[in-house]
C-alpha positions in Angstrom: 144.6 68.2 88.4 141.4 69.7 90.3 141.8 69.5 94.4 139.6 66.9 95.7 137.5 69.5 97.5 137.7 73.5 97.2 136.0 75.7 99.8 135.9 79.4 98.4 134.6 82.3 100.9 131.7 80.0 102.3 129.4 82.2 104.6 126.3 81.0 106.5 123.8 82.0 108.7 121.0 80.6 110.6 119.0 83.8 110.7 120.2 86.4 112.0 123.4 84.6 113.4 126.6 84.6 111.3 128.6 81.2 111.9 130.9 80.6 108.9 132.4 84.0 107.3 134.1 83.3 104.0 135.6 80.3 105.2 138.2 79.1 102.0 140.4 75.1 102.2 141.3 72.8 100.1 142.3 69.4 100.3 144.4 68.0 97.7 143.7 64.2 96.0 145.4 61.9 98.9 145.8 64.6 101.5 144.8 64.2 105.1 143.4 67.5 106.4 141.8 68.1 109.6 140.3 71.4 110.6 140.2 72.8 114.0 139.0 75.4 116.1 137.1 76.0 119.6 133.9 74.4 120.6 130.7 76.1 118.5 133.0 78.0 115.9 131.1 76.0 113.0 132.9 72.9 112.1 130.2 70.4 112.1 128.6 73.2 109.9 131.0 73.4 107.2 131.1 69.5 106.7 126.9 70.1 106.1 127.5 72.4 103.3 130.3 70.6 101.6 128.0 67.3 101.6 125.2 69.4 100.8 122.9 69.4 103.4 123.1 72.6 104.5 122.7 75.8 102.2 125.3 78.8 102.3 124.3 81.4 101.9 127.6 82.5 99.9 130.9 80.9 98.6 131.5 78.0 96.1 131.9 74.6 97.1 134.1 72.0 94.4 134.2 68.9 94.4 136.8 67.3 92.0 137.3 70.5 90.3 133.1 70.7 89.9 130.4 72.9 91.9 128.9 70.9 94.2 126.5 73.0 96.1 123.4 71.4 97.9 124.5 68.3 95.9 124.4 65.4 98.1 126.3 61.8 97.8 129.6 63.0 96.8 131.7 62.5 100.0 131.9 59.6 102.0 130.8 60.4 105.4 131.8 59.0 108.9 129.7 60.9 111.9 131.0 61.2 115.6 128.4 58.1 116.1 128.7 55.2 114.0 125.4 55.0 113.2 125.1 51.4 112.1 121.2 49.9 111.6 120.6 47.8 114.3 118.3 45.3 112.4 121.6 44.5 110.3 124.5 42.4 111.1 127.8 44.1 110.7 128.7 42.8 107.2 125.0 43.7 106.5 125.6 47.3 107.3 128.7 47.9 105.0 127.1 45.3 102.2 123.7 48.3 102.3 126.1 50.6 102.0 127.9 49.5 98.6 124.8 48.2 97.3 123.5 51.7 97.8 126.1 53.2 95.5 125.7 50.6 92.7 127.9 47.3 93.6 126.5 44.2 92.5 125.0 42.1 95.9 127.9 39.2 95.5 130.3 41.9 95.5 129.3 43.5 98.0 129.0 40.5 100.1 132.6 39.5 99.4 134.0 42.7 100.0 132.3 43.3 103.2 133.9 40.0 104.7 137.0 40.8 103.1 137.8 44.0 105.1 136.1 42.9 108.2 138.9 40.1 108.0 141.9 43.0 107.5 140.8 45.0 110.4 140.4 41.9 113.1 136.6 42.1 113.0 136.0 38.8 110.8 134.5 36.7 113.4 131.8 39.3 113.5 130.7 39.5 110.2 127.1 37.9 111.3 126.7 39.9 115.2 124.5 42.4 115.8 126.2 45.7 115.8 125.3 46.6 119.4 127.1 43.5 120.8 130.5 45.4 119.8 132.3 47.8 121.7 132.5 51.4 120.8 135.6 51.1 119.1 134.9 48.4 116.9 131.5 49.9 115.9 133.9 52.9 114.1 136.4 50.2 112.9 132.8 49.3 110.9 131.9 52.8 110.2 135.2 53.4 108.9 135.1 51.1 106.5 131.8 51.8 105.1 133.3 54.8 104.4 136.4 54.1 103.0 134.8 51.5 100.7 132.5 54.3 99.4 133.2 55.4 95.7 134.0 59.0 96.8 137.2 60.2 96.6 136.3 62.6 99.2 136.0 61.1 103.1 134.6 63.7 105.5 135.2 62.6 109.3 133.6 64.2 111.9 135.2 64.0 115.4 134.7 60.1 114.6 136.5 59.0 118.1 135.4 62.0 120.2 132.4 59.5 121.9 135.4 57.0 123.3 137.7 56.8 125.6 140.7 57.9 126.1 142.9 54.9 125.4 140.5 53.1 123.2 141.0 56.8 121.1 144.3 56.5 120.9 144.2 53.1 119.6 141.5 53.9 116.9 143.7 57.2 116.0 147.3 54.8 115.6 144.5 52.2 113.3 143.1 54.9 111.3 146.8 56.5 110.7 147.6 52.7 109.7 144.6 52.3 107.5 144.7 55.6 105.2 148.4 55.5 105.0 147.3 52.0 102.9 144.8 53.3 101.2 145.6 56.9 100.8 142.4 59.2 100.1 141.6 62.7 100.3 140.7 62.9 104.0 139.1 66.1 106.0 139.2 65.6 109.9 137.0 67.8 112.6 138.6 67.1 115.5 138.9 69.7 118.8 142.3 67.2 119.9 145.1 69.3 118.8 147.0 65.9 119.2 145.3 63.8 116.9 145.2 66.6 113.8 149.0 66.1 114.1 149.6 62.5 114.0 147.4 62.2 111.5 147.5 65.3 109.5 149.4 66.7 106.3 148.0 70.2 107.1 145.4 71.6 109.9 143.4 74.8 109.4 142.6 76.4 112.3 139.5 78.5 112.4 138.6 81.4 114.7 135.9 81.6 116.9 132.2 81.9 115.9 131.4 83.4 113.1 134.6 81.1 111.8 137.0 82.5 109.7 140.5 80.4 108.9 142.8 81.8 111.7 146.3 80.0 109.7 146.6 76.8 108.2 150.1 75.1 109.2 152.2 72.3 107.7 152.5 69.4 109.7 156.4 68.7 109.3 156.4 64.7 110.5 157.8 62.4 107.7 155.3 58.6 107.8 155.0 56.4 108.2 154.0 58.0 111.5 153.5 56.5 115.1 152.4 57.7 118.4 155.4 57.9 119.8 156.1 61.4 117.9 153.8 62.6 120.8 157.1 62.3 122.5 159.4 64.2 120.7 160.1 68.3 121.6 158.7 69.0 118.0 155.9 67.8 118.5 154.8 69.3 121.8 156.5 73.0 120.0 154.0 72.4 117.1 151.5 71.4 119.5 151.5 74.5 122.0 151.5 77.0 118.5 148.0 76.0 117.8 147.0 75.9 121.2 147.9 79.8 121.7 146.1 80.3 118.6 142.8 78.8 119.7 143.0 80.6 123.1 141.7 84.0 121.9 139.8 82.2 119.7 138.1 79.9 122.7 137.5 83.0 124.7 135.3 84.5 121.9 133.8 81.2 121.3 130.1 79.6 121.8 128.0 76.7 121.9 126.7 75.2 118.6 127.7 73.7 115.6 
């Protein structure tokens, strides 16, 4: 069986500036893979290309085993904003979003409610989305995208906006949520922490022009909790990547 994404030697450039240089992943069907690397090496980038809208100027991009470059629609997508249209209520947000990719209004209807009930939002089905809090407007965003017919979900530093204890919440309910519904996942995240609570693997990538520095195994068994922040292996797993990205961060820029 194809992965559920290949990246092969991806380069681009905006002009005359390199920022990915033959960046190669994969992500395996029901994997959770986050990628990380220091501010401005390109991650945001990468995730463009993949969904295809950004061009590369090299590389191959598969998606379930087919080429996929500057083909949009076939990942699910969840930005670090949620992005939800204010002139819908909440369930009218995620109901837009499966009608979009082909399920039948009632449907969509009744499966909008339905997973607004599983993740505590079911009294809000008919607010406004700014009337929630920040974390309960990704609890939303998250489930547009999960409910998405892409095997592929592409999140992109989806808690980075919140703070520090709401993160930590939304990290231990996403870890809960795709360990129930396992897809093929790849995280951007710059939290070292939260690529291994809720990681298989991480790739690490180099400064700008990015390159993968090493990916690493995350060891932890799951179901996983929060408290393996706790645990010496942890915090010896932890400090590895962080000497990686050092040289990398002091070579590093502002950007994508």
């Amino acid at each position: 069986m194809a992965p559920a994404l290949e990246v092969r030697d991806v380069v681009k450039r905006y002009g005359d500036k390199e920022v990915l240089a033959g960046v190669s992943l994969t992500v395996e069907d029901g994997e959770f893979v986050s990628l990380i690397g220091p501010s401005g090496s390109g991650k945001s980038t990468l995730l463009k290309v993949i969904g295809g809208l950004e061009p590369a100027e090299q590389g191959e991009i598969r998606i379930d085993g087919r080429r996929a470059e500057g083909r949009r629609g076939l990942i699910a997508y969840m930005p670090q904003q949620a992005s939800l249209l204010p002139w819908r209520t909440v369930a009218g947000n995620i109901e837009l979003a499966l009608g979009i990719a082909g399920v039948p209004r009632g449907e969509a209807k009744r499966l909008a409610r339905e997973w607004l009930g599983r993740v505590g939002l079911a009294d809000y089905a008919d607010a406004w989305p700014h009337t929630l809090s920040g974390g309960m407007q990704q609890r939303v965003s998250f489930i547009r995208a999960l409910l998405s017919p892409q095997k592929l979900m592409c999140l992109d530093e989806p808690f980075g906006a919140l703070d520090a204890l709401t993160r930590q919440h939304m990290q231990e309910w996403l870890l809960s949520m795709w360990e129930a519904n396992r897809r093929a996942v790849l995280l951007v995240t710059h939290s070292i922490e939260e690529a291994l609570l809720l990681s298989d693997r991480i790739v690490v990538l180099s400064a700008r022009p990015a390159s993968v520095l090493r990916e690493l195994a995350v060891p932890f068994g799951r179901p996983r909790s929060a408290k393996l922040w706790k645990t010496p292996e942890f915090a010896e797993l932890r400090d590895a990547i962080y000497d990686l990205l050092k040289p990398a961060a002091a070579g590093g820029s502002d950007g994508a």
